Amino acid sequence: MTNDSMNLLPSVDGVLELTIKANDIPPRPLIIDRIRAAMRKDSPNFNYVGQLIKSDVGLAAGLIKTANSPYFGYHKQARSVQDALMMLGLDVTSRAVAAISLRKAFPNSAHYERFWDASARIAALSGWLAKRVQNPKFRPEDAYTFGLFRDCGIVILLRRFPAYTQTLARANNDSERLFTAVEQQDYPSDHAMLGCLLAQNWWLPEEICQAIRHHHDPSAIDLFESGLPLTSRYLVVISQTAEHILQQLTGASQTQEWPKLGSSCMRLLSLDQAMLAVLYKDGEELLKTID
Amino acid sequence: MVERPAPPNREFYESMSAANSAVDPITGFLNRNAGLQAVARAVTEANSKRSLLAVLWVDMDRFRQVNDSFGHAGGDSVIVRIAERIRSGVSMPGEFVRMGSDEFVVLIPGLDRIGAERLAGKLLAEIEMPMPIDDILIRPSASIGIALGQVDDYPLGLLERADRAMIEAKRQGGNRIVMSGNEPVAGRLGIQLAREELAIESALHAALESGGLQLEYQPIIRQDGSVEAVEALMRCSVHGLMIPPRKFIPVAEKTGLIFRLGEWSLLQGARCAALLREQGSAAKVAINVSRVQLTSTSFIQALHGALICANVAPELIELELTESLFMDLSATVQANVRGARAAGVGLAIDDFGTGYSCLSSLKDLPATKLKLDRAFIGVLPRDRRAFAIVRAMTQLARDLGMIVVAEGVETREQLDACAAAGVDATQGFFNACPMSEETLLPWMKSGKQK
């Protein structure tokens, strides 16, 4: 999470005011299971899936917005759910629906909006970056999905523990210890583990779940014996690099992750400083279109 | 790389996403899961068209030495180059699969016996070319098993025959080709099991990607009729076909998929406990945990993660472990068992009385509940000796501060005998069958169990 969104965190009292319901794991909407079921058919019925999505106006609007996101770079504008479906394909659609529903499941406060906006920008930059470095080891849409879900554990911790705000601030500023180690000092688990459990609950692919779980851990990325799938490693370094570019460009959202993970990112993506400078420049153009 | 502008190129993007969805990232071959599906499809097609089909199972000889000498990075680079050699050695259209770290499958429709043998010979020659790695010239070699499609093949039967032929090639010393049918016949049961395991592994992957897992809950009911707990039982169904846990759990343990299944069930179980509490019930949710899961150093973190996600108190969760786990010598397993208890979740000894029940260590176990195995309960009330054991064990466990549950209660007489023996609660078809969460919640609310 970035300081950018941190700055807009409500006061502790503000967090307390949020109703902490007994059971508010973002539920996995039935629609995802249905889309997945449709995908398993030899000739999936796009009309049927379209009907399912159209039955939820917010979802339909969100999906059309996703298809028209500059990240996907389609020349054509999606004007209907059917357009969006044909452009995105069923796999990306089911993930987009997951991401939209996840966001809808949390209360619509300015604080959470800022959080999701930061995630959305990192996701978009990640997808863009994944296309730029064109590596057959991962898919740009996985980088995009990963960016959206990477930090969802933070939202849960904020909901459960008002004092987590302070832990988060310390974790963001700690240049020595791992982000998750700072969290574990105060809590018996951390946002990476929570995010992984949620992602599993939403049937996301194993590589994405594992990447969420290890996205603050340099040894998991660097050491071959860590057992982290290569695809997961790439997802992590893409999103960390995307976040770094975002921080460089906006100036506001400083964390200590780049000093801890930057060298692994550059190595795995075969980047040097000159290439990074070009990415800053091109990222700036992209960011204008995202906002 | 970065000099090139990034034009939004939809066609490229679509072809890339379509091509990569099932691909092994190192070699660009199909991954194991996609490969199994490709083989199944090809066999079905060859069967319906009565056409030829050949499978070559290529396994690197002594690959472990490469990994040990050059590390996994070196190993990966060798695999990449071997994959290139395999692909360039095959001139006809076919499918290429990476089955495991150093195992490949080449699937060629329309290829006959002579063609397959010729191709395998060519591949052996290609693979054998010296390969420089870190200034050292290594000489890789491989063992190849060939199987040809037969009329009315079982979808994965072809693959399994190629695998057996490859194993025979290894047994003969490696760097050679064995045609399926020329190897000594393996035991029928072994073949049957290997075939089933492959199919189950593939089904588990499909279930994890398509939501084919579900928990069902079987109530555990106190003598006064109230629900003490519900035991979560994992169900797996793919394409409408149920796979029983006794079949998929061992495969999940063997392949490591159990870690994901286990964490998934922790969160689902915790969610169910929260839902029960929301409707005013204090019933615990008992979740089965296998030894393999307890070898994970992040087990306790995942357990806490599930509790936090579901916002449920640890007292509402119980882990069911077999009695041998309490006495397991592994430090990680021990730390996880104690850590779970320290976290405040209950620990139940499952199927008590059938393993190496050790009375002297019973006093040190951190367990909160003892579940008497159905073997004692099924013979009640006629078997007086069994009754004596049940009564004595109940008394003993009670005195040690544990709740006692009788498993497998199927008749009114068994229920009465359990009551007479002083058992706290019972579980079994006589009380209630396992049911889905959607059925359980209203059932609990209705109070029908009483």
XYZ file of C-alpha atoms in Angstrom:
741
model
C 0.000 0.000 0.000
C 1.239 3.473 -0.673
C 1.532 6.444 1.584
C -0.625 8.207 -0.908
C -3.621 6.250 0.221
C -2.284 6.181 3.772
C -2.534 9.956 4.007
C -6.216 9.769 3.405
C -6.803 7.150 6.061
C -9.529 8.284 8.405
C -8.721 8.822 12.035
C -8.842 5.836 14.332
C -12.302 6.957 15.396
C -13.328 7.033 11.776
C -12.295 3.440 11.355
C -14.139 2.480 14.517
C -17.289 3.931 13.089
C -17.272 1.433 10.274
C -19.640 -1.333 11.116
C -17.606 -4.440 11.583
C -20.056 -7.096 10.633
C -19.811 -10.623 11.852
C -19.035 -12.125 8.531
C -17.844 -9.821 5.842
C -15.393 -11.807 3.818
C -16.133 -10.509 0.386
C -18.413 -13.295 -0.785
C -17.574 -14.965 -4.028
C -20.566 -14.143 -6.149
C -22.392 -17.075 -7.681
C -21.900 -15.410 -11.035
C -18.195 -16.261 -11.034
C -18.968 -19.950 -10.600
C -21.476 -19.690 -13.432
C -19.043 -17.966 -15.786
C -16.414 -20.582 -14.905
C -18.962 -23.317 -15.644
C -19.747 -21.725 -19.007
C -16.020 -21.556 -19.811
C -15.701 -25.299 -19.329
C -18.084 -25.968 -22.204
C -16.610 -26.702 -25.627
C -18.465 -23.795 -27.202
C -19.210 -21.330 -24.437
C -22.473 -19.468 -24.724
C -21.475 -15.792 -24.662
C -25.110 -14.701 -24.771
C -25.841 -16.620 -21.590
C -22.838 -15.130 -19.777
C -23.841 -11.681 -21.056
C -27.322 -12.151 -19.608
C -25.828 -13.141 -16.238
C -23.692 -10.015 -16.088
C -26.443 -7.716 -17.311
C -28.613 -8.787 -14.397
C -26.347 -6.695 -12.167
C -26.222 -3.123 -13.407
C -23.148 -2.173 -11.385
C -21.284 -5.194 -12.662
C -22.268 -4.505 -16.258
C -21.062 -0.911 -16.013
C -17.837 -2.004 -14.338
C -17.125 -4.566 -17.030
C -17.660 -2.086 -19.865
C -15.373 0.348 -18.049
C -12.729 -2.385 -17.723
C -12.852 -3.221 -21.434
C -12.443 0.448 -22.269
C -9.508 0.867 -19.899
C -6.461 2.139 -21.787
C -4.536 -0.787 -20.335
C -6.233 -3.158 -22.751
C -5.566 -0.785 -25.618
C -8.485 -1.724 -27.827
C -9.171 0.586 -30.733
C -12.852 -0.110 -30.493
C -14.995 1.198 -27.645
C -17.122 -1.323 -25.787
C -20.689 0.000 -25.666
C -22.441 -3.048 -24.322
C -21.762 -6.009 -22.065
C -21.653 -8.155 -25.184
C -18.940 -5.934 -26.722
C -16.918 -6.097 -23.520
C -17.263 -9.884 -23.355
C -16.101 -10.393 -26.913
C -13.142 -8.061 -26.372
C -11.992 -9.459 -23.046
C -12.784 -13.141 -23.437
C -14.340 -15.252 -20.682
C -11.213 -15.765 -18.605
C -10.404 -12.072 -18.227
C -14.111 -11.358 -17.755
C -14.403 -13.731 -14.824
C -11.370 -12.110 -13.134
C -12.675 -8.625 -13.855
C -16.006 -9.608 -12.316
C -14.119 -10.914 -9.258
C -12.224 -7.639 -8.915
C -15.334 -5.476 -9.353
C -17.282 -7.536 -6.825
C -14.428 -7.425 -4.335
C -14.476 -3.660 -4.484
C -18.256 -3.530 -4.206
C -18.194 -5.740 -1.120
C -16.518 -3.058 0.970
C -18.215 0.070 2.226
C -18.149 2.972 -0.116
C -16.073 5.390 1.944
C -13.497 7.842 0.661
C -10.784 5.892 2.430
C -11.498 2.622 0.690
C -12.063 4.367 -2.614
C -8.545 5.772 -2.385
C -7.203 2.346 -1.583
C -8.896 0.746 -4.576
C -7.861 3.604 -6.828
C -4.231 3.070 -5.840
C -4.636 -0.665 -6.536
C -6.261 0.052 -9.869
C -3.402 2.325 -10.927
C -0.779 -0.238 -9.919
C -2.787 -2.919 -11.747
C -3.000 -0.856 -14.916
C 0.698 0.026 -14.805
C 1.525 -3.645 -14.138
C -0.449 -4.804 -17.158
C 1.226 -2.171 -19.290
C 4.664 -3.066 -17.973
C 4.063 -6.770 -18.552
C 3.344 -6.011 -22.189
C 6.419 -3.800 -22.471
C 8.837 -6.422 -21.194
C 7.122 -9.083 -23.334
C 8.144 -12.209 -21.548
C 6.433 -15.480 -22.422
C 6.628 -16.495 -18.760
C 3.575 -14.489 -17.768
C 0.424 -13.004 -19.185
C -0.270 -9.263 -18.994
C -3.808 -9.879 -17.770
C -2.432 -11.942 -14.876
C -0.187 -9.004 -13.953
C -3.271 -6.800 -14.077
C -5.363 -9.149 -11.904
C -2.491 -9.535 -9.476
C -2.199 -5.750 -9.116
C -5.873 -5.527 -8.194
C -5.792 -8.281 -5.587
C -2.255 -7.914 -4.243
C -3.110 -5.800 -1.196
C -6.699 -6.825 -0.502
C -5.524 -8.314 2.821
C -4.846 -4.769 4.014
C -8.516 -3.875 3.714
C -9.480 -6.866 5.874
C -6.914 -5.963 8.547
C -8.118 -2.353 8.589
C -11.668 -3.588 9.049
C -10.774 -5.925 11.876
C -8.196 -3.904 13.778
C -8.463 -0.121 13.944
C -4.914 0.071 15.309
C -3.631 -1.605 12.150
C -3.431 1.898 10.667
C -0.364 2.555 12.798
C 1.197 -0.806 11.944
C 0.671 -0.036 8.282
C 2.385 3.340 8.614
C 5.373 1.716 10.333
C 5.570 -1.067 7.763
C 5.539 1.496 4.966
C 8.404 3.391 6.540
C 10.589 0.527 7.736
C 13.689 0.310 5.595
C 15.195 -2.660 7.420
C 12.638 -5.330 8.152
C 10.254 -6.954 5.701
C 6.855 -5.301 5.458
C 5.204 -8.513 6.651
C 7.661 -8.865 9.563
C 6.495 -5.495 10.892
C 2.878 -6.678 10.628
C 3.670 -9.982 12.334
C 5.131 -8.150 15.289
C 1.661 -6.770 16.039
C -0.593 -9.479 14.590
C -0.441 -13.262 14.264
C -0.760 -13.096 10.479
C -0.112 -10.526 7.754
C -1.855 -8.957 4.765
C 0.003 -11.154 2.289
C -1.308 -14.341 3.912
C -4.833 -12.918 4.226
C -4.773 -11.820 0.595
C -3.648 -15.288 -0.491
C -6.487 -16.950 1.444
C -8.994 -14.571 -0.120
C -7.602 -15.186 -3.593
C -7.927 -18.942 -3.049
C -11.475 -18.397 -1.899
C -12.137 -16.669 -5.209
C -10.614 -19.520 -7.225
C -7.812 -17.365 -8.646
C -4.969 -19.327 -10.298
C -2.368 -20.781 -7.968
C 0.443 -18.608 -9.390
C -1.470 -15.454 -8.469
C -2.310 -16.755 -4.968
C 1.350 -17.619 -4.343
C 2.515 -14.264 -5.692
C 0.161 -12.458 -3.288
C 1.508 -14.521 -0.412
C 5.148 -13.722 -1.140
C 5.038 -10.250 -2.627
C 7.141 -8.683 0.127
C 9.677 -11.477 0.397
C 12.953 -10.974 -1.517
C 14.236 -14.450 -0.670
C 11.175 -16.095 -2.225
C 11.897 -14.156 -5.408
C 15.659 -14.564 -5.479
C 16.269 -18.097 -4.262
C 15.429 -20.883 -6.626
C 14.995 -23.277 -3.739
C 12.158 -21.156 -2.321
C 9.869 -23.143 -4.587
C 7.876 -20.092 -5.671
C 6.751 -20.667 -9.282
C 8.610 -18.536 -11.796
C 5.367 -16.981 -13.000
C 4.624 -15.829 -9.443
C 8.084 -14.269 -9.166
C 7.506 -12.311 -12.349
C 4.101 -11.136 -11.154
C 5.699 -9.838 -7.952
C 8.552 -7.970 -9.642
C 6.256 -6.505 -12.302
C 3.909 -5.053 -9.691
C 6.738 -3.811 -7.457
C 8.322 -2.101 -10.443
C 4.946 -0.651 -11.443
C 4.470 0.686 -7.930
C 7.957 2.152 -7.992
C 7.250 3.915 -11.304
C 4.020 5.257 -9.832
C 5.887 6.548 -6.795
C 8.536 8.187 -8.946
C 5.942 9.905 -11.103
C 3.523 11.067 -8.458
C 6.196 11.723 -5.860
C 3.689 11.300 -3.073
C 3.491 7.592 -2.472
C 6.805 6.637 -0.956
C 7.313 3.222 0.608
C 10.509 1.364 1.431
C 9.801 -1.566 -0.886
C 12.004 -0.492 -3.795
C 15.185 -0.359 -1.675
C 14.334 -3.871 -0.432
C 13.103 -5.458 -3.651
C 14.312 -3.150 -6.425
C 17.515 -5.007 -7.222
C 15.625 -8.322 -7.544
C 13.102 -6.623 -9.812
C 15.755 -5.145 -12.090
C 17.594 -8.452 -12.283
C 14.600 -10.603 -13.069
C 13.242 -8.144 -15.646
C 16.744 -7.508 -17.096
C 16.349 -3.762 -16.634
C 19.111 -1.200 -16.215
C 18.859 2.417 -15.054
C 18.591 3.774 -18.593
C 15.712 1.439 -19.409
C 14.028 2.372 -16.149
C 14.305 6.055 -17.085
C 12.511 5.329 -20.363
C 9.807 3.478 -18.450
C 9.329 6.487 -16.139
C 8.805 8.670 -19.180
C 6.403 6.349 -20.983
C 4.613 5.522 -17.739
C 3.841 9.191 -17.293
C 1.957 9.238 -20.595
C 0.021 6.138 -19.645
C -0.840 7.498 -16.210
C -2.482 10.539 -17.781
C -4.817 8.267 -19.713
C -5.610 6.141 -16.646
C -6.641 9.098 -14.540
C 13.212 -3.603 -25.325
C 12.175 -0.264 -23.907
C 13.131 1.663 -27.040
C 10.236 0.194 -28.910
C 7.017 2.132 -28.471
C 4.236 0.034 -27.094
C 1.440 0.265 -29.617
C -1.793 -1.210 -28.398
C -1.826 -4.303 -30.486
C -4.908 -6.287 -29.804
C -4.154 -9.148 -32.167
C -0.766 -9.778 -30.672
C -2.165 -9.587 -27.200
C -4.980 -11.998 -27.919
C -2.783 -14.536 -29.620
C -0.334 -14.314 -26.744
C -2.955 -14.775 -24.073
C -4.534 -17.670 -25.915
C -1.199 -19.340 -26.495
C 0.099 -18.923 -22.974
C -2.837 -19.965 -20.897
C -1.714 -23.555 -20.510
C 1.956 -23.211 -21.132
C 4.946 -24.229 -19.058
C 6.820 -20.963 -18.557
C 10.303 -22.437 -18.891
C 9.962 -24.438 -22.078
C 6.912 -23.039 -23.785
C 5.534 -26.599 -23.936
C 2.073 -27.394 -22.612
C 2.118 -27.756 -18.852
C 1.236 -31.075 -17.226
C -2.393 -30.250 -16.657
C -2.982 -28.966 -20.175
C -0.925 -31.859 -21.507
C -3.156 -34.444 -19.822
C -6.151 -32.779 -21.388
C -4.482 -32.663 -24.821
C -3.678 -36.371 -24.624
C -7.230 -37.206 -23.578
C -8.576 -35.185 -26.513
C -6.173 -36.754 -29.019
C -7.030 -40.292 -27.864
C -10.748 -39.608 -28.135
C -10.267 -38.192 -31.616
C -8.024 -41.038 -32.788
C -10.594 -43.504 -31.436
C -13.464 -41.901 -33.274
C -11.539 -41.594 -36.536
C -9.793 -44.945 -36.119
C -6.532 -43.140 -36.858
C -2.963 -43.638 -35.659
C -1.493 -41.871 -32.667
C 1.945 -42.151 -31.051
C 3.216 -40.897 -27.709
C 6.888 -40.575 -26.816
C 7.684 -40.143 -23.122
C 11.139 -38.580 -22.828
C 12.856 -38.585 -19.434
C 16.334 -37.134 -18.888
C 18.921 -39.502 -17.437
C 20.768 -38.428 -14.252
C 19.212 -34.983 -14.371
C 19.546 -34.662 -10.638
C 23.304 -34.464 -11.077
C 22.849 -31.422 -13.297
C 20.711 -29.729 -10.660
C 23.135 -30.650 -7.901
C 26.123 -29.359 -9.867
C 24.736 -26.208 -11.424
C 21.817 -25.304 -9.177
C 18.245 -24.978 -10.327
C 19.066 -21.999 -12.525
C 21.581 -24.143 -14.399
C 19.090 -27.008 -14.452
C 16.441 -24.730 -15.934
C 18.748 -23.552 -18.688
C 19.541 -27.162 -19.601
C 15.817 -27.956 -19.690
C 15.210 -24.998 -22.008
C 17.841 -26.243 -24.420
C 16.680 -29.859 -24.271
C 13.161 -28.654 -25.027
C 14.520 -26.757 -28.040
C 16.278 -29.894 -29.244
C 13.109 -31.950 -28.873
C 11.033 -29.414 -30.723
C 13.526 -28.996 -33.551
C 13.888 -32.775 -33.817
C 10.200 -33.209 -34.590
C 9.229 -32.093 -38.066
C 5.589 -33.222 -38.072
C 2.728 -31.457 -36.297
C 2.138 -32.590 -32.740
C 1.816 -31.529 -29.120
C 4.716 -30.992 -26.740
C 4.172 -31.353 -23.003
C 6.419 -30.815 -20.014
C 5.197 -33.489 -17.614
C 7.598 -32.868 -14.766
C 10.920 -31.239 -14.021
C 12.858 -33.356 -16.538
C 10.099 -35.261 -18.282
C 8.541 -34.461 -21.634
C 5.810 -35.988 -23.715
C 5.579 -35.689 -27.475
C 2.219 -36.542 -28.989
C 2.085 -37.136 -32.753
C -1.161 -38.000 -34.535
C -0.901 -40.217 -37.611
C 2.476 -41.725 -36.711
C 2.944 -45.499 -37.037
C 5.304 -47.839 -35.193
C 8.229 -47.472 -37.592
C 7.838 -43.702 -37.735
C 7.693 -43.481 -33.939
C 10.849 -45.560 -33.494
C 12.652 -43.489 -36.103
C 11.570 -40.259 -34.412
C 12.658 -41.511 -30.976
C 16.082 -42.426 -32.387
C 16.425 -38.976 -33.879
C 15.459 -37.336 -30.569
C 18.003 -39.424 -28.634
C 20.691 -38.295 -31.072
C 19.665 -34.635 -30.811
C 19.564 -34.737 -27.015
C 22.960 -36.455 -26.822
C 24.815 -33.545 -28.479
C 27.324 -32.047 -26.006
C 25.995 -28.960 -24.264
C 28.191 -26.222 -22.759
C 27.087 -24.981 -19.360
C 29.249 -22.706 -17.201
C 32.359 -23.634 -19.235
C 31.738 -27.334 -18.715
C 30.627 -29.560 -21.539
C 27.898 -31.890 -20.346
C 26.554 -34.841 -22.316
C 22.879 -35.202 -21.641
C 21.015 -38.369 -22.433
C 17.453 -39.533 -22.154
C 15.281 -42.613 -21.901
C 12.297 -42.786 -24.209
C 9.181 -44.904 -23.894
C 6.895 -45.207 -26.910
C 3.231 -46.147 -26.916
C 0.924 -46.406 -29.905
C -2.789 -45.699 -29.832
C -5.016 -48.748 -29.619
C -8.627 -49.168 -30.520
C -10.853 -48.081 -27.614
C -7.990 -46.726 -25.535
C -8.806 -45.318 -22.140
C -7.979 -41.601 -22.538
C -4.886 -41.686 -20.360
C -4.075 -45.351 -20.994
C -1.801 -44.416 -23.863
C 0.198 -42.082 -21.676
C 0.485 -44.587 -18.935
C 1.833 -47.246 -21.350
C 4.440 -44.789 -22.632
C 5.420 -44.003 -19.046
C 5.860 -47.685 -18.225
C 7.967 -48.210 -21.344
C 10.136 -45.239 -20.352
C 10.616 -46.680 -16.869
C 11.725 -49.941 -18.452
C 14.219 -48.002 -20.630
C 15.602 -46.470 -17.442
C 15.763 -49.848 -15.765
C 17.836 -51.170 -18.661
C 20.400 -48.443 -18.024
C 18.972 -45.364 -19.739
C 19.879 -43.687 -23.039
C 17.647 -46.067 -24.934
C 14.205 -46.576 -26.429
C 11.613 -49.091 -25.304
C 8.426 -49.750 -27.232
C 5.365 -50.328 -25.044
C 4.442 -54.000 -25.008
C 8.098 -55.032 -24.966
C 8.562 -54.362 -21.269
C 7.797 -56.901 -18.571
C 4.165 -56.684 -17.550
C 3.597 -54.698 -14.363
C 1.007 -55.806 -11.840
C -2.528 -55.016 -12.931
C -3.330 -53.251 -9.698
C -0.311 -50.949 -10.050
C -1.405 -49.890 -13.516
C -4.946 -49.295 -12.345
C -3.727 -47.091 -9.490
C -1.328 -45.043 -11.611
C -4.069 -44.414 -14.160
C -6.504 -43.327 -11.506
C -3.998 -41.022 -9.820
C -3.297 -39.172 -13.054
C -7.002 -38.696 -13.653
C -7.618 -37.513 -10.085
C -4.730 -35.072 -10.154
C -6.073 -33.562 -13.324
C -9.566 -33.362 -11.809
C -8.250 -31.637 -8.673
C -6.584 -28.945 -10.766
C -9.827 -28.444 -12.637
C -11.761 -28.258 -9.349
C -9.401 -25.612 -7.977
C -9.793 -23.465 -11.063
C -13.499 -23.871 -11.503
C -14.900 -23.944 -7.982
C -15.394 -27.704 -7.794
C -14.674 -27.909 -4.068
C -17.262 -27.753 -1.341
C -17.479 -28.405 2.379
C -20.321 -30.430 3.839
C -21.041 -30.396 7.548
C -22.093 -33.302 9.750
C -23.558 -32.302 13.118
C -22.220 -33.673 16.397
C -25.101 -33.727 18.868
C -25.067 -33.655 22.672
C -27.230 -35.942 24.737
C -29.635 -33.038 25.359
C -30.139 -32.625 21.603
C -28.156 -29.421 21.177
C -25.472 -29.213 18.489
C -21.992 -29.329 20.002
C -20.123 -28.979 16.716
C -20.280 -29.699 13.009
C -17.501 -31.596 11.247
C -16.486 -30.153 7.895
C -16.002 -32.783 5.187
C -14.425 -31.878 1.879
C -16.218 -32.735 -1.347
C -14.770 -32.537 -4.818
C -16.802 -32.716 -7.993
C -15.727 -32.076 -11.548
C -18.109 -32.073 -14.504
C -20.832 -33.358 -12.219
C -18.750 -36.337 -11.094
C -18.082 -36.722 -7.367
C -14.637 -37.951 -6.329
C -14.649 -39.448 -2.821
C -12.176 -37.980 -0.277
C -10.514 -41.358 0.307
C -9.410 -41.105 -3.345
C -8.525 -37.443 -3.781
C -6.925 -36.727 -0.382
C -4.024 -39.194 -0.881
C -3.383 -37.776 -4.375
C -3.516 -34.219 -3.004
C -1.002 -35.183 -0.331
C 1.301 -36.759 -2.874
C 1.225 -33.779 -5.239
C 1.314 -30.986 -2.632
C -2.158 -29.777 -3.620
C -3.209 -30.557 -0.034
C -1.695 -27.258 1.137
C -4.089 -25.264 -0.987
C -7.041 -27.570 -0.226
C -6.240 -27.342 3.485
C -5.992 -23.560 3.592
C -9.140 -23.286 1.532
C -11.023 -25.461 4.030
C -9.683 -23.464 7.010
C -11.200 -20.283 5.603
C -14.441 -21.942 4.501
C -14.851 -23.624 7.885
C -14.148 -20.390 9.746
C -16.698 -18.607 7.553
C -19.299 -21.221 8.413
C -18.564 -20.796 12.145
C -19.124 -17.053 11.782
C -22.423 -17.636 9.971
C -23.578 -20.046 12.695
C -22.654 -17.551 15.394
C -24.562 -14.843 13.503
C -27.716 -16.885 13.834
C -27.130 -17.408 17.542
C -25.523 -20.845 17.585
C -22.389 -21.583 19.592
C -21.653 -24.779 17.650
C -17.994 -25.221 16.749
C -16.783 -26.096 13.278
C -14.347 -29.006 13.239
C -11.879 -29.057 10.352
C -9.795 -32.089 9.405
C -6.070 -31.500 9.129
C -3.635 -34.002 7.626
C -0.037 -34.599 8.600
C 1.281 -33.131 5.347
C -0.451 -29.831 6.109
C 1.207 -29.732 9.508
C 4.652 -29.956 7.930
C 4.161 -26.412 6.598
C 5.956 -23.711 8.568
C 3.202 -21.235 7.714
C 0.329 -23.398 8.991
C -0.271 -21.301 12.128
C -0.139 -18.073 10.157
C -2.715 -19.449 7.728
C -4.896 -20.569 10.639
C -4.799 -17.078 12.149
C -5.330 -15.611 8.692
C -8.531 -17.630 8.294
C -9.753 -16.577 11.762
C -9.077 -12.908 10.991
C -10.639 -13.062 7.516
C -13.796 -14.680 8.856
C -13.739 -12.586 12.039
C -14.383 -15.599 14.203
C -13.162 -16.421 17.715
C -10.680 -19.322 17.861
C -12.875 -21.133 20.405
C -15.411 -21.731 17.639
C -12.906 -23.690 15.573
C -11.616 -27.170 16.231
C -8.959 -29.093 14.329
C -9.362 -32.849 13.984
C -6.081 -34.747 14.002
C -5.387 -38.458 14.076
C -3.823 -39.609 17.333
C -0.477 -40.407 15.700
C -0.046 -36.711 14.902
C 0.006 -35.807 18.558
C 3.007 -38.060 18.959
C 4.701 -37.099 15.701
C 8.436 -36.633 16.055
C 8.748 -33.808 13.514
C 9.537 -30.526 15.261
C 7.402 -28.559 12.769
C 4.406 -30.830 13.285
C 4.796 -30.539 17.056
C 5.155 -26.756 16.895
C 2.031 -26.523 14.735
C -0.037 -28.746 17.044
C 0.999 -26.752 20.131
C 0.722 -23.469 18.232
C -2.846 -24.235 17.225
C -3.774 -24.975 20.823
C -1.986 -21.811 21.979
C -4.014 -19.859 19.426
C -7.113 -21.003 21.283
C -8.596 -23.424 18.770
C -9.794 -26.792 20.035
C -7.974 -30.008 19.129
C -9.840 -33.266 18.644
C -8.224 -36.689 18.502
C -9.920 -38.315 15.520
C -10.661 -42.051 15.144
C -9.315 -42.790 18.622
C -8.659 -46.385 19.473
C -7.632 -47.753 16.099
C -4.065 -46.460 15.867
C -1.265 -46.949 18.308
C -3.286 -45.708 21.239
C -0.763 -44.940 23.913
C -2.325 -44.367 27.281
C 0.814 -43.039 28.908
C 1.114 -40.183 26.426
C -2.601 -39.396 26.592
C -1.958 -37.363 29.725
C 0.387 -34.979 27.896
C -1.703 -34.389 24.790
C -2.984 -30.839 24.306
C -6.299 -32.236 23.024
C -9.704 -30.919 24.044
C -11.851 -33.641 22.552
C -11.626 -37.360 21.996
C -13.550 -39.002 19.168
C -14.051 -42.725 19.689
C -13.706 -44.681 16.477
C -16.776 -46.170 14.832
C -15.249 -49.629 15.249
C -16.277 -49.553 18.940
C -19.667 -48.014 18.301
C -20.817 -50.212 15.402
C -20.874 -53.322 17.628
C -22.923 -51.715 20.412
C -24.973 -52.576 22.322
C -24.462 -56.342 21.878
C -20.705 -56.386 22.396
C -20.322 -55.945 26.136
C -16.543 -55.779 25.938
C -16.710 -52.900 23.457
C -19.196 -51.212 25.752
C -16.787 -51.614 28.666
C -14.001 -49.973 26.648
C -16.251 -47.097 25.571
C -17.373 -46.508 29.137
C -13.846 -46.656 30.567
C -12.347 -44.456 27.831
C -15.107 -41.930 28.332
C -14.422 -41.755 32.029
C -10.682 -41.463 31.467
C -10.952 -38.758 28.813
C -13.447 -36.833 30.945
C -11.075 -36.897 33.882
C -8.374 -35.557 31.567
C -10.666 -32.628 30.729
C -11.738 -33.752 27.271
C -15.166 -33.926 25.689
C -15.970 -37.415 24.379
C -17.719 -37.999 21.057
C -18.833 -41.341 19.627
C -18.435 -41.622 15.847
C -20.574 -43.654 13.477
C -23.801 -43.851 15.465
C -26.351 -45.372 13.112
C -29.161 -46.766 15.266
C -31.299 -45.783 18.250
C -29.790 -48.700 20.237
C -26.247 -47.450 19.614
C -27.286 -43.957 20.673
C -28.787 -45.300 23.892
C -25.697 -47.395 24.602
C -23.495 -44.311 24.133
C -25.692 -42.412 26.569
C -25.410 -45.267 29.055
C -21.619 -45.210 28.692
C -21.618 -41.503 29.508
C -20.452 -40.229 26.090
C -20.988 -36.447 25.787
C -22.057 -36.283 22.153
C -22.590 -38.462 19.116
C -22.061 -38.209 15.396
C -23.515 -40.420 12.698
C -26.275 -41.031 10.210
C -28.766 -41.691 12.981
C -28.510 -38.044 14.054
C -27.877 -36.328 10.750
C -26.125 -36.814 7.442
C -23.484 -34.392 6.188
C -25.168 -31.399 4.542
C -24.212 -28.330 2.565
C -23.863 -24.948 4.249
C -27.104 -23.816 2.586
C -28.938 -26.742 4.182
C -27.124 -26.610 7.513
C -27.934 -22.990 8.384
C -31.742 -23.296 8.189
C -31.569 -26.786 9.746
C -29.767 -25.361 12.781
C -32.205 -22.495 13.015
C -35.229 -24.769 12.853
C -34.048 -26.742 15.881
C -35.068 -29.992 14.137
C -32.120 -31.795 15.659
C -33.788 -31.813 19.049
